[in-house]
mmCIF file of C-alpha atoms in Angstrom:
data_model
loop_
_atom_site.group_PDB
_atom_site.id
_atom_site.type_symbol
_atom_site.label_atom_id
_atom_site.label_comp_id
_atom_site.label_asym_id
_atom_site.label_seq_id
_atom_site.Cartn_x
_atom_site.Cartn_y
_atom_site.Cartn_z
ATOM 1 C CA MET A 1127 116.228 11.154 13.711
ATOM 2 C CA SER A 1128 118.331 14.446 13.350
ATOM 3 C CA SER A 1129 119.410 14.106 16.878
ATOM 4 C CA ASP A 1130 120.579 10.074 16.291
ATOM 5 C CA ALA A 1131 122.605 11.409 13.485
ATOM 6 C CA ALA A 1132 123.925 13.621 15.265
ATOM 7 C CA GLN A 1133 125.255 11.400 17.664
ATOM 8 C CA ASP A 1134 126.830 9.466 14.779
ATOM 9 C CA ARG A 1135 128.428 12.317 13.219
ATOM 10 C CA PRO A 1136 132.495 12.417 14.363
ATOM 11 C CA THR A 1137 132.932 15.300 16.413
ATOM 12 C CA PRO A 1138 136.174 17.158 16.535
ATOM 13 C CA GLN A 1139 137.464 15.679 19.969
ATOM 14 C CA ASP A 1140 137.479 12.572 18.646
ATOM 15 C CA LEU A 1141 139.710 13.292 15.555
ATOM 16 C CA THR A 1142 142.273 15.153 18.327
ATOM 17 C CA PRO A 1143 145.295 12.791 19.244
ATOM 18 C CA PRO A 1144 145.086 10.597 22.449
ATOM 19 C CA ALA A 1145 147.027 12.853 24.231
ATOM 20 C CA SER A 1146 143.998 14.853 24.691
ATOM 21 C CA ALA A 1147 142.485 12.867 25.688
ATOM 22 C CA ALA A 1148 141.836 13.684 29.646
ATOM 23 C CA ALA A 1149 141.603 17.188 28.819
ATOM 24 C CA PHE A 1150 138.660 15.776 26.602
ATOM 25 C CA ALA A 1151 137.062 14.023 29.310
ATOM 26 C CA ALA A 1152 137.023 16.709 31.441
ATOM 27 C CA GLY A 1153 135.368 19.282 29.381
ATOM 28 C CA SER A 1154 133.002 16.235 28.009
ATOM 29 C CA ALA A 1155 131.803 15.961 31.713
ATOM 30 C CA GLN A 1156 131.327 19.675 32.011
ATOM 31 C CA SER A 1157 128.764 19.376 28.922
ATOM 32 C CA SER A 1158 126.517 16.595 29.382
ATOM 33 C CA PRO A 1159 123.686 18.456 31.240
ATOM 34 C CA ALA A 1160 122.797 20.406 28.456
ATOM 35 C CA ALA A 1161 123.135 17.345 25.956
ATOM 36 C CA ASP A 1162 120.671 15.953 28.361
ATOM 37 C CA LEU A 1163 117.855 18.606 28.523
ATOM 38 C CA ARG A 1164 118.833 18.758 24.556
ATOM 39 C CA SER A 1165 117.900 15.360 24.124
ATOM 40 C CA GLY A 1166 114.737 15.593 26.633
ATOM 41 C CA SER A 1167 113.091 18.384 24.947
ATOM 42 C CA SER A 1168 113.500 16.165 21.247
ATOM 43 C CA ALA A 1169 111.820 13.395 23.025
ATOM 44 C CA LEU A 1170 108.989 15.513 24.353
ATOM 45 C CA VAL A 1171 108.966 17.502 20.339
ATOM 46 C CA LEU A 1172 108.761 14.027 19.247
ATOM 47 C CA GLY A 1173 105.801 12.784 21.056
ATOM 48 C CA VAL A 1174 104.192 15.613 20.466
ATOM 49 C CA GLY A 1175 104.074 15.611 16.864
ATOM 50 C CA ALA A 1176 103.790 11.998 17.398
ATOM 51 C CA VAL A 1177 100.294 12.459 19.124
ATOM 52 C CA ALA A 1178 99.662 15.506 16.730
ATOM 53 C CA VAL A 1179 100.336 13.102 13.696
ATOM 54 C CA ALA A 1180 98.059 10.407 15.118
ATOM 55 C CA ALA A 1181 95.166 13.182 15.723
ATOM 56 C CA LEU A 1182 95.513 14.587 12.118
ATOM 57 C CA ILE A 1183 95.127 10.520 11.083
ATOM 58 C CA ALA A 1184 92.882 9.926 13.377
ATOM 59 C CA CYS A 1185 90.699 12.805 12.424
ATOM 60 C CA GLY A 1186 91.201 12.037 8.794
ATOM 61 C CA MET A 1187 89.336 8.976 9.460
ATOM 62 C CA LEU A 1188 86.659 10.012 10.987
ATOM 63 C CA TRP A 1189 86.346 12.834 8.649
ATOM 64 C CA GLN A 1190 86.609 10.184 5.505
ATOM 65 C CA ARG A 1191 84.316 7.866 7.870
ATOM 66 C CA LEU A 1192 81.582 10.706 8.238
ATOM 67 C CA GLY A 1193 81.664 11.431 4.841
ATOM 68 C CA ASN A 1194 80.976 7.445 4.045
ATOM 69 C CA ILE A 1195 77.779 8.522 6.372
ATOM 70 C CA GLN A 1196 76.876 11.279 4.264
ATOM 71 C CA GLU A 1197 77.117 9.603 1.185
ATOM 72 C CA GLN A 1198 75.170 6.659 2.679
ATOM 73 C CA LEU A 1199 72.289 8.565 3.785
ATOM 74 C CA ALA A 1200 72.217 10.522 1.070
ATOM 75 C CA ARG A 1201 71.512 7.446 -0.772
ATOM 76 C CA GLN A 1202 69.128 5.840 1.481
ATOM 77 C CA SER A 1203 67.380 8.723 1.233
ATOM 78 C CA ALA A 1204 67.335 9.298 -2.183
ATOM 79 C CA GLN A 1205 66.470 5.426 -2.411
ATOM 80 C CA SER A 1206 63.665 6.013 0.130
ATOM 81 C CA GLY A 1207 62.197 8.884 -1.856
ATOM 82 C CA SER A 1208 62.266 6.809 -4.830
ATOM 83 C CA GLN A 1209 60.240 3.525 -2.971
ATOM 84 C CA SER A 1210 57.584 6.428 -1.906
ATOM 85 C CA VAL A 1211 57.318 7.303 -5.086
ATOM 86 C CA GLU A 1212 57.062 3.932 -6.361
ATOM 87 C CA ALA A 1213 54.714 3.003 -3.083
ATOM 88 C CA ARG A 1214 52.634 6.190 -4.292
ATOM 89 C CA THR A 1215 52.101 5.229 -8.289
ATOM 90 C CA LEU A 1216 51.457 1.627 -6.919
ATOM 91 C CA ALA A 1217 48.690 2.399 -4.360
ATOM 92 C CA ARG A 1218 47.107 4.717 -7.403
ATOM 93 C CA ASP A 1219 47.172 2.119 -9.618
ATOM 94 C CA ALA A 1220 46.041 -0.478 -6.840
ATOM 95 C CA GLN A 1221 42.725 2.118 -6.500
ATOM 96 C CA ASP A 1222 42.113 2.334 -10.349
ATOM 97 C CA LEU A 1223 42.054 -1.581 -10.440
ATOM 98 C CA ALA A 1224 40.382 -1.853 -7.329
ATOM 99 C CA ARG A 1225 37.541 0.744 -8.841
ATOM 100 C CA ASP A 1226 37.711 -1.431 -12.267
ATOM 101 C CA SER A 1227 37.157 -4.997 -10.603
ATOM 102 C CA ALA A 1228 34.207 -3.339 -8.275
ATOM 103 C CA ALA A 1229 32.989 -2.044 -11.885
ATOM 104 C CA ARG A 1230 33.450 -5.983 -13.374
ATOM 105 C CA THR A 1231 32.234 -7.205 -10.126
ATOM 106 C CA SER A 1232 28.924 -5.560 -10.567
ATOM 107 C CA VAL A 1233 28.509 -6.040 -14.382
ATOM 108 C CA MET A 1234 28.938 -9.873 -13.644
ATOM 109 C CA GLU A 1235 26.415 -9.726 -10.622
ATOM 110 C CA ALA A 1236 23.922 -8.296 -12.902
ATOM 111 C CA ARG A 1237 24.703 -10.785 -15.423
ATOM 112 C CA ILE A 1238 24.536 -13.173 -12.914
ATOM 113 C CA ALA A 1239 20.840 -12.213 -11.866
ATOM 114 C CA GLU A 1240 19.795 -12.100 -15.730
ATOM 115 C CA LEU A 1241 21.041 -15.776 -16.721
ATOM 116 C CA SER A 1242 19.312 -16.527 -13.443
ATOM 117 C CA LEU A 1243 16.500 -15.134 -14.258
ATOM 118 C CA GLN A 1244 16.516 -16.651 -17.492
ATOM 119 C CA ARG A 1245 16.768 -19.791 -16.093
ATOM 120 C CA THR A 1246 14.064 -19.993 -13.846
ATOM 121 C CA GLN A 1247 12.476 -18.914 -16.477
ATOM 122 C CA LEU A 1248 13.335 -21.524 -18.809
ATOM 123 C CA ASP A 1249 12.189 -23.880 -15.994
ATOM 124 C CA GLU A 1250 8.857 -23.041 -16.039
ATOM 125 C CA LEU A 1251 8.963 -22.496 -19.346
ATOM 126 C CA LEU A 1252 9.912 -26.231 -19.462
ATOM 127 C CA GLN A 1253 7.763 -27.549 -16.647
ATOM 128 C CA SER A 1254 4.680 -25.733 -18.815
ATOM 129 C CA MET A 1255 6.070 -28.067 -21.466
ATOM 130 C CA SER A 1256 6.318 -31.018 -19.686
ATOM 131 C CA ARG A 1257 3.010 -31.361 -18.649
ATOM 132 C CA SER A 1258 0.953 -33.375 -19.224
ATOM 133 C CA ARG A 1259 -2.694 -32.916 -21.130
ATOM 134 C CA ASP A 1260 -4.674 -33.522 -18.195
ATOM 135 C CA GLU A 1261 -2.793 -31.383 -15.931
ATOM 136 C CA ASN A 1262 -3.256 -28.480 -18.025
ATOM 137 C CA LEU A 1263 -7.021 -29.654 -18.316
ATOM 138 C CA VAL A 1264 -6.977 -29.849 -13.809
ATOM 139 C CA VAL A 1265 -5.439 -25.658 -14.049
ATOM 140 C CA ASP A 1266 -7.288 -24.674 -17.519
ATOM 141 C CA ILE A 1267 -10.830 -25.931 -14.935
ATOM 142 C CA ASP A 1268 -9.371 -24.198 -11.506
ATOM 143 C CA SER A 1269 -8.082 -21.000 -13.172
ATOM 144 C CA SER A 1270 -11.847 -20.823 -15.271
ATOM 145 C CA ILE A 1271 -13.842 -21.434 -11.973
ATOM 146 C CA ARG A 1272 -11.790 -19.123 -10.035
ATOM 147 C CA LEU A 1273 -12.514 -16.042 -13.014
ATOM 148 C CA ALA A 1274 -16.364 -17.176 -12.660
ATOM 149 C CA GLN A 1275 -16.041 -16.938 -8.622
ATOM 150 C CA GLN A 1276 -15.140 -12.865 -9.338
ATOM 151 C CA GLN A 1277 -17.627 -12.579 -12.117
ATOM 152 C CA ALA A 1278 -20.532 -13.931 -9.711
ATOM 153 C CA GLU A 1279 -19.362 -11.492 -6.856
ATOM 154 C CA LEU A 1280 -19.096 -8.478 -8.850
ATOM 155 C CA SER A 1281 -22.185 -8.905 -11.069
ATOM 156 C CA GLY A 1282 -24.302 -10.211 -8.526
ATOM 157 C CA SER A 1283 -25.502 -13.440 -11.108
ATOM 158 C CA LEU A 1284 -25.005 -17.080 -10.582
ATOM 159 C CA GLN A 1285 -25.195 -17.720 -14.185
ATOM 160 C CA PRO A 1286 -21.683 -17.252 -15.152
ATOM 161 C CA LEU A 1287 -20.471 -19.669 -12.022
ATOM 162 C CA VAL A 1288 -23.159 -22.256 -13.321
ATOM 163 C CA ALA A 1289 -22.250 -22.284 -16.356
ATOM 164 C CA THR A 1290 -18.224 -22.175 -15.762
ATOM 165 C CA LEU A 1291 -19.054 -25.626 -13.733
ATOM 166 C CA LYS A 1292 -21.431 -27.131 -16.489
ATOM 167 C CA ASN A 1293 -18.666 -26.619 -18.775
ATOM 168 C CA ALA A 1294 -15.827 -27.713 -16.709
ATOM 169 C CA ARG A 1295 -18.374 -31.018 -16.214
ATOM 170 C CA GLN A 1296 -18.184 -31.644 -19.990
ATOM 171 C CA ARG A 1297 -14.664 -31.460 -20.444
ATOM 172 C CA ILE A 1298 -14.073 -34.053 -17.612
ATOM 173 C CA GLU A 1299 -16.386 -35.943 -19.120
ATOM 174 C CA ARG A 1300 -14.772 -35.843 -22.290
ATOM 175 C CA ALA A 1301 -11.295 -36.630 -21.280
ATOM 176 C CA ALA A 1302 -12.026 -39.824 -19.561
ATOM 177 C CA GLN A 1303 -9.809 -40.124 -16.644
ATOM 178 C CA PRO A 1304 -10.220 -42.126 -13.764
ATOM 179 C CA ARG A 1305 -8.634 -40.194 -11.756
ATOM 180 C CA LEU A 1306 -10.507 -36.710 -12.206
ATOM 181 C CA ALA A 1307 -13.896 -38.268 -11.066
ATOM 182 C CA PRO A 1308 -13.282 -37.302 -7.392
ATOM 183 C CA VAL A 1309 -13.486 -33.128 -9.434
ATOM 184 C CA MET A 1310 -16.817 -34.141 -11.383
ATOM 185 C CA ARG A 1311 -18.467 -35.613 -7.874
ATOM 186 C CA ALA A 1312 -17.378 -32.209 -6.638
ATOM 187 C CA LEU A 1313 -18.925 -30.179 -9.428
ATOM 188 C CA ASP A 1314 -22.056 -32.132 -9.227
ATOM 189 C CA ARG A 1315 -22.388 -31.226 -5.276
ATOM 190 C CA ASP A 1316 -21.477 -27.627 -6.154
ATOM 191 C CA LEU A 1317 -23.721 -27.364 -9.366
ATOM 192 C CA GLU A 1318 -26.675 -28.697 -6.622
ATOM 193 C CA ARG A 1319 -25.586 -25.761 -3.937
ATOM 194 C CA LEU A 1320 -25.804 -23.346 -6.054
ATOM 195 C CA ALA A 1321 -29.516 -24.038 -7.957
ATOM 196 C CA ARG A 1322 -30.580 -24.581 -3.752
ATOM 197 C CA MET A 1323 -28.790 -20.994 -3.248
ATOM 198 C CA SER A 1324 -31.106 -18.141 -3.416
ATOM 199 C CA VAL A 1325 -29.246 -14.753 -4.665
ATOM 200 C CA THR A 1326 -30.279 -11.343 -4.540
ATOM 201 C CA ASP A 1327 -31.728 -9.779 -7.711
ATOM 202 C CA THR A 1328 -29.554 -6.667 -7.531
ATOM 203 C CA ALA A 1329 -31.688 -5.259 -10.810
ATOM 204 C CA GLY A 1330 -34.742 -5.026 -9.157
ATOM 205 C CA LEU A 1331 -33.668 -3.801 -5.958
ATOM 206 C CA LEU A 1332 -32.177 -1.406 -8.375
ATOM 207 C CA THR A 1333 -35.308 -0.502 -9.493
ATOM 208 C CA ARG A 1334 -37.353 -0.784 -6.660
ATOM 209 C CA ILE A 1335 -34.779 1.654 -4.889
ATOM 210 C CA GLU A 1336 -35.165 4.410 -7.902
ATOM 211 C CA ASP A 1337 -39.286 4.381 -7.152
ATOM 212 C CA LEU A 1338 -39.045 5.133 -3.750
ATOM 213 C CA VAL A 1339 -36.950 8.005 -4.427
ATOM 214 C CA ARG A 1340 -39.447 9.612 -6.941
ATOM 215 C CA LEU A 1341 -42.661 7.918 -4.102
ATOM 216 C CA VAL A 1342 -40.318 10.545 -1.419
ATOM 217 C CA ASP A 1343 -41.881 13.981 -2.977
ATOM 218 C CA GLU A 1344 -45.329 12.362 -2.927
ATOM 219 C CA MET A 1345 -45.644 11.255 0.875
ATOM 220 C CA PRO A 1346 -47.212 13.508 3.835
ATOM 221 C CA LEU A 1347 -45.365 14.684 6.469
ATOM 222 C CA LEU A 1348 -46.638 13.893 9.828
ATOM 223 C CA ASN A 1349 -47.397 17.578 11.147
ATOM 224 C CA ALA A 1350 -49.354 18.162 7.766
ATOM 225 C CA VAL A 1351 -52.793 17.048 9.550
ATOM 226 C CA ALA A 1352 -52.335 21.132 11.468
ATOM 227 C CA GLN A 1353 -52.795 22.893 7.475
ATOM 228 C CA PRO A 1354 -55.670 23.986 6.527
ATOM 229 C CA ARG A 1355 -57.704 21.278 4.214
ATOM 230 C CA ALA A 1356 -57.923 23.640 1.327
ATOM 231 C CA SER A 1357 -53.899 23.788 1.118
ATOM 232 C CA ARG A 1358 -53.791 19.803 1.249
ATOM 233 C CA HIS A 1359 -55.034 19.561 -1.231
ATOM 234 C CA ARG A 1360 -53.604 21.895 -3.385
ATOM 235 C CA GLY A 1361 -50.654 20.100 -4.258
ATOM 236 C CA VAL A 1362 -52.364 17.705 -5.445
ATOM 237 C CA ALA A 1363 -53.537 18.287 -9.026
ATOM 238 C CA GLY A 1364 -54.601 15.198 -9.766
ATOM 239 C CA GLN A 1365 -57.117 14.297 -7.025
ATOM 240 C CA THR A 1366 -58.464 17.780 -7.540
ATOM 241 C CA ALA A 1367 -59.211 17.593 -11.068
ATOM 242 C CA ARG A 1368 -61.023 14.178 -10.446
ATOM 243 C CA GLN A 1369 -62.693 15.528 -7.827
ATOM 244 C CA PRO A 1370 -66.705 16.164 -9.263
ATOM 245 C CA GLU A 1371 -68.215 19.160 -8.807
ATOM 246 C CA PRO A 1372 -71.205 19.821 -6.060
ATOM 247 C CA ALA A 1373 -75.130 19.017 -8.386
ATOM 248 C CA PRO A 1374 -77.075 21.908 -8.223
ATOM 249 C CA ILE A 1375 -79.961 22.043 -5.688
ATOM 250 C CA LYS A 1376 -83.180 20.922 -7.372
ATOM 251 C CA GLY A 1377 -86.339 22.465 -6.460
ATOM 252 C CA SER A 1378 -87.715 25.283 -4.652
ATOM 253 C CA PRO A 1379 -87.299 26.870 -0.698
ATOM 254 C CA THR A 1380 -90.829 25.778 -0.531
ATOM 255 C CA GLU A 1381 -89.696 21.737 -0.614
ATOM 256 C CA TRP A 1382 -88.255 19.747 2.212
ATOM 257 C CA SER A 1383 -85.792 18.188 -0.182
ATOM 258 C CA TRP A 1384 -84.325 21.552 -0.884
ATOM 259 C CA TRP A 1385 -83.701 21.996 2.852
ATOM 260 C CA GLN A 1386 -82.645 18.824 3.085
ATOM 261 C CA SER A 1387 -79.734 19.366 0.413
ATOM 262 C CA TRP A 1388 -78.763 22.878 1.953
ATOM 263 C CA GLY A 1389 -78.274 21.429 5.443
ATOM 264 C CA GLU A 1390 -76.409 18.691 4.308
ATOM 265 C CA ARG A 1391 -74.372 20.917 2.541
ATOM 266 C CA GLY A 1392 -73.714 23.219 5.373
ATOM 267 C CA TRP A 1393 -73.187 20.480 7.846
ATOM 268 C CA THR A 1394 -70.633 19.333 5.693
ATOM 269 C CA ALA A 1395 -68.684 22.611 5.550
ATOM 270 C CA VAL A 1396 -68.446 23.203 8.929
ATOM 271 C CA ARG A 1397 -67.599 19.697 9.866
ATOM 272 C CA GLU A 1398 -64.515 20.169 7.273
ATOM 273 C CA GLU A 1399 -63.730 23.660 8.979
ATOM 274 C CA ALA A 1400 -63.991 22.358 12.541
ATOM 275 C CA GLN A 1401 -61.622 19.672 11.854
ATOM 276 C CA ASP A 1402 -59.185 22.393 10.486
ATOM 277 C CA LEU A 1403 -59.870 24.037 13.016
ATOM 278 C CA LEU A 1404 -59.052 21.778 15.893
ATOM 279 C CA ARG A 1405 -57.889 17.685 15.567
ATOM 280 C CA VAL A 1406 -57.290 16.112 18.726
ATOM 281 C CA SER A 1407 -53.929 12.895 17.571
ATOM 282 C CA ARG A 1408 -51.875 11.377 19.316
ATOM 283 C CA ILE A 1409 -47.781 12.289 18.895
ATOM 284 C CA ASP A 1410 -44.946 10.029 19.691
ATOM 285 C CA HIS A 1411 -42.343 12.283 17.955
ATOM 286 C CA PRO A 1412 -42.605 15.934 19.063
ATOM 287 C CA ASP A 1413 -39.567 17.033 16.522
ATOM 288 C CA ALA A 1414 -41.854 15.426 13.539
ATOM 289 C CA ILE A 1415 -44.731 17.639 14.913
ATOM 290 C CA LEU A 1416 -42.246 20.809 15.272
ATOM 291 C CA LEU A 1417 -40.756 20.614 11.851
ATOM 292 C CA ALA A 1418 -40.733 23.990 9.978
ATOM 293 C CA PRO A 1419 -41.995 23.874 6.248
ATOM 294 C CA GLU A 1420 -39.094 25.582 5.340
ATOM 295 C CA GLN A 1421 -36.967 22.409 7.150
ATOM 296 C CA ALA A 1422 -39.435 19.719 5.069
ATOM 297 C CA TYR A 1423 -37.629 20.239 2.055
ATOM 298 C CA PHE A 1424 -34.351 19.448 3.603
ATOM 299 C CA LEU A 1425 -36.009 16.200 4.931
ATOM 300 C CA ARG A 1426 -36.859 14.589 1.994
ATOM 301 C CA GLU A 1427 -33.710 15.638 0.049
ATOM 302 C CA ASN A 1428 -32.042 13.739 3.389
ATOM 303 C CA LEU A 1429 -34.571 11.052 2.637
ATOM 304 C CA LYS A 1430 -33.752 10.546 -1.146
ATOM 305 C CA LEU A 1431 -29.518 10.680 -0.496
ATOM 306 C CA LYS A 1432 -29.930 8.007 1.862
ATOM 307 C CA LEU A 1433 -31.820 6.038 -0.804
ATOM 308 C CA LEU A 1434 -29.182 6.561 -3.326
ATOM 309 C CA ASN A 1435 -26.163 5.769 -0.723
ATOM 310 C CA SER A 1436 -28.153 2.332 -0.264
ATOM 311 C CA ARG A 1437 -28.647 1.966 -4.048
ATOM 312 C CA LEU A 1438 -24.393 2.678 -4.770
ATOM 313 C CA ALA A 1439 -24.061 0.408 -1.626
ATOM 314 C CA LEU A 1440 -26.113 -2.062 -3.815
ATOM 315 C CA LEU A 1441 -23.839 -1.494 -7.149
ATOM 316 C CA SER A 1442 -20.476 -1.708 -5.022
ATOM 317 C CA ARG A 1443 -21.440 -4.901 -3.230
ATOM 318 C CA GLN A 1444 -21.754 -3.636 0.201
ATOM 319 C CA TRP A 1445 -24.157 -5.302 1.665
ATOM 320 C CA ASP A 1446 -23.707 -3.893 5.552
ATOM 321 C CA ALA A 1447 -24.026 -0.243 4.176
ATOM 322 C CA ALA A 1448 -26.421 -0.861 1.846
ATOM 323 C CA ARG A 1449 -28.694 -2.214 4.920
ATOM 324 C CA ALA A 1450 -27.196 0.445 7.115
ATOM 325 C CA ASP A 1451 -28.705 3.440 4.319
ATOM 326 C CA LEU A 1452 -32.263 1.412 4.340
ATOM 327 C CA ALA A 1453 -32.839 1.159 8.098
ATOM 328 C CA ALA A 1454 -32.172 4.735 8.704
ATOM 329 C CA SER A 1455 -34.352 5.821 5.269
ATOM 330 C CA GLY A 1456 -36.938 3.275 7.262
ATOM 331 C CA MET A 1457 -36.504 4.887 10.727
ATOM 332 C CA ALA A 1458 -36.817 8.617 8.851
ATOM 333 C CA VAL A 1459 -40.005 7.557 7.428
ATOM 334 C CA ASN A 1460 -41.716 6.071 10.380
ATOM 335 C CA LYS A 1461 -40.733 9.601 12.275
ATOM 336 C CA TYR A 1462 -41.438 11.965 10.328
ATOM 337 C CA PHE A 1463 -44.042 10.861 7.708
ATOM 338 C CA ASP A 1464 -47.696 10.309 8.245
ATOM 339 C CA PRO A 1465 -48.141 6.477 8.652
ATOM 340 C CA ALA A 1466 -51.698 6.467 8.222
ATOM 341 C CA ALA A 1467 -51.036 7.592 4.551
ATOM 342 C CA ARG A 1468 -51.374 5.010 1.253
ATOM 343 C CA ARG A 1469 -48.079 6.300 0.444
ATOM 344 C CA THR A 1470 -46.040 6.415 3.571
ATOM 345 C CA GLN A 1471 -47.605 2.682 3.532
ATOM 346 C CA ILE A 1472 -45.687 1.556 0.407
ATOM 347 C CA VAL A 1473 -42.986 3.183 0.910
ATOM 348 C CA GLN A 1474 -42.337 1.220 4.602
ATOM 349 C CA ALA A 1475 -43.197 -1.947 2.764
ATOM 350 C CA GLN A 1476 -41.239 -1.777 0.103
ATOM 351 C CA LEU A 1477 -38.402 -1.277 2.502
ATOM 352 C CA GLN A 1478 -38.944 -4.210 4.521
ATOM 353 C CA GLN A 1479 -38.988 -5.993 1.390
ATOM 354 C CA ILE A 1480 -35.551 -4.789 0.141
ATOM 355 C CA GLN A 1481 -34.345 -5.234 3.639
ATOM 356 C CA ALA A 1482 -35.231 -8.987 3.804
ATOM 357 C CA ASN A 1483 -34.006 -9.714 0.627
ATOM 358 C CA LEU A 1484 -30.702 -8.554 1.427
ATOM 359 C CA ARG A 1485 -30.593 -10.605 4.350
ATOM 360 C CA THR A 1486 -30.751 -14.129 1.970
ATOM 361 C CA THR A 1487 -27.770 -13.264 0.392
ATOM 362 C CA GLU A 1488 -24.878 -15.494 0.451
ATOM 363 C CA GLN A 1489 -21.499 -15.693 -1.093
ATOM 364 C CA PRO A 1490 -21.197 -18.756 -3.555
ATOM 365 C CA ALA A 1491 -18.455 -20.778 -2.427
ATOM 366 C CA LEU A 1492 -16.998 -23.609 -4.563
ATOM 367 C CA GLN A 1493 -14.377 -25.007 -1.529
ATOM 368 C CA GLU A 1494 -15.000 -28.678 -2.333
ATOM 369 C CA THR A 1495 -14.502 -28.223 -5.945
ATOM 370 C CA LEU A 1496 -11.138 -26.126 -5.420
ATOM 371 C CA ALA A 1497 -9.850 -28.740 -3.367
ATOM 372 C CA ALA A 1498 -10.701 -31.717 -5.352
ATOM 373 C CA LEU A 1499 -9.002 -29.934 -8.203
ATOM 374 C CA ALA A 1500 -5.946 -29.098 -5.761
ATOM 375 C CA THR A 1501 -5.402 -33.001 -5.306
ATOM 376 C CA ALA A 1502 -6.243 -33.205 -8.731
ATOM 377 C CA ALA A 1503 -2.974 -30.725 -9.965
ATOM 378 C CA ALA A 1504 -0.933 -32.179 -6.882
ATOM 379 C CA GLY A 1505 -1.210 -36.178 -8.612
ATOM 380 C CA ARG A 1506 -2.685 -37.569 -5.075
#
């Protein structure tokens, strides 16, 4: 711009008169290279300045744009931080809400279960209230018969069961319902079956077993024949007290009766002593013959325990265990005790009778009556 003003400004040569135009033309021709040089440098300076100004303008624009980007990033980061805080808050609230919902769900499930139970109980109550009189009669008879069956199994007597069946028959007769006629016929058949059934007399068997326990101490062992006769009769005080004393010998030594009496006494004494010294017998059980005296006590006590075990088995209705104990007791009596003794024979007979009574034991079964009651309860 300064160069253009310089060019437009009038020079002294322009103010000179026309006469000196030739000289001025010659001088201007000599100064034209320097002017061209000055104009080229001016143009270069102008270009560099323009480039610098453009660079400054571009740097300013870039700096402004970078500042905007930084501001935008700062705003976005702040917004992201606030959003993350809000997200954490929302997540915490959601967890609290989930816990509350789970607790409420569990409470509701418990209430629903309670309501379903109450509904079931109410349905059962309504069903029981809606039953007819005949249905209640059938259910009552069925429960009473089952209870009587349990009493018969526990007590070993058929009297409770028979009384319950008779009472049920009377109640059905008073009801006078034709559809209960099959139940009455089944009751009659079961009553006839019970009348023919043989039942073990538990009380009598227990008394017999107690008698056997008392007789164990009085039975002689099989090896008792090897003991002296005086020691065998020493323990039986009743028998020794009942034995009569020998009558005194009458007469004098000059009479035959006196010698005869002395001879009979001497022969008797010699015979008894000889029997104590020597005896020939058959040995079927060597263990019984070789039984020591101190072992005899334990043998008798073991036999008593076997009998008492059979008694407990009878009380608890374990018939197989009672039979096994009685059989073991019989084997011990046959093996270790004198079979020719009267006490031993009594014990063996009692054991056989008890085992025979146990074999005839039958448990009462009323399947026909129970089936008829189930059919009547079903309404078929």
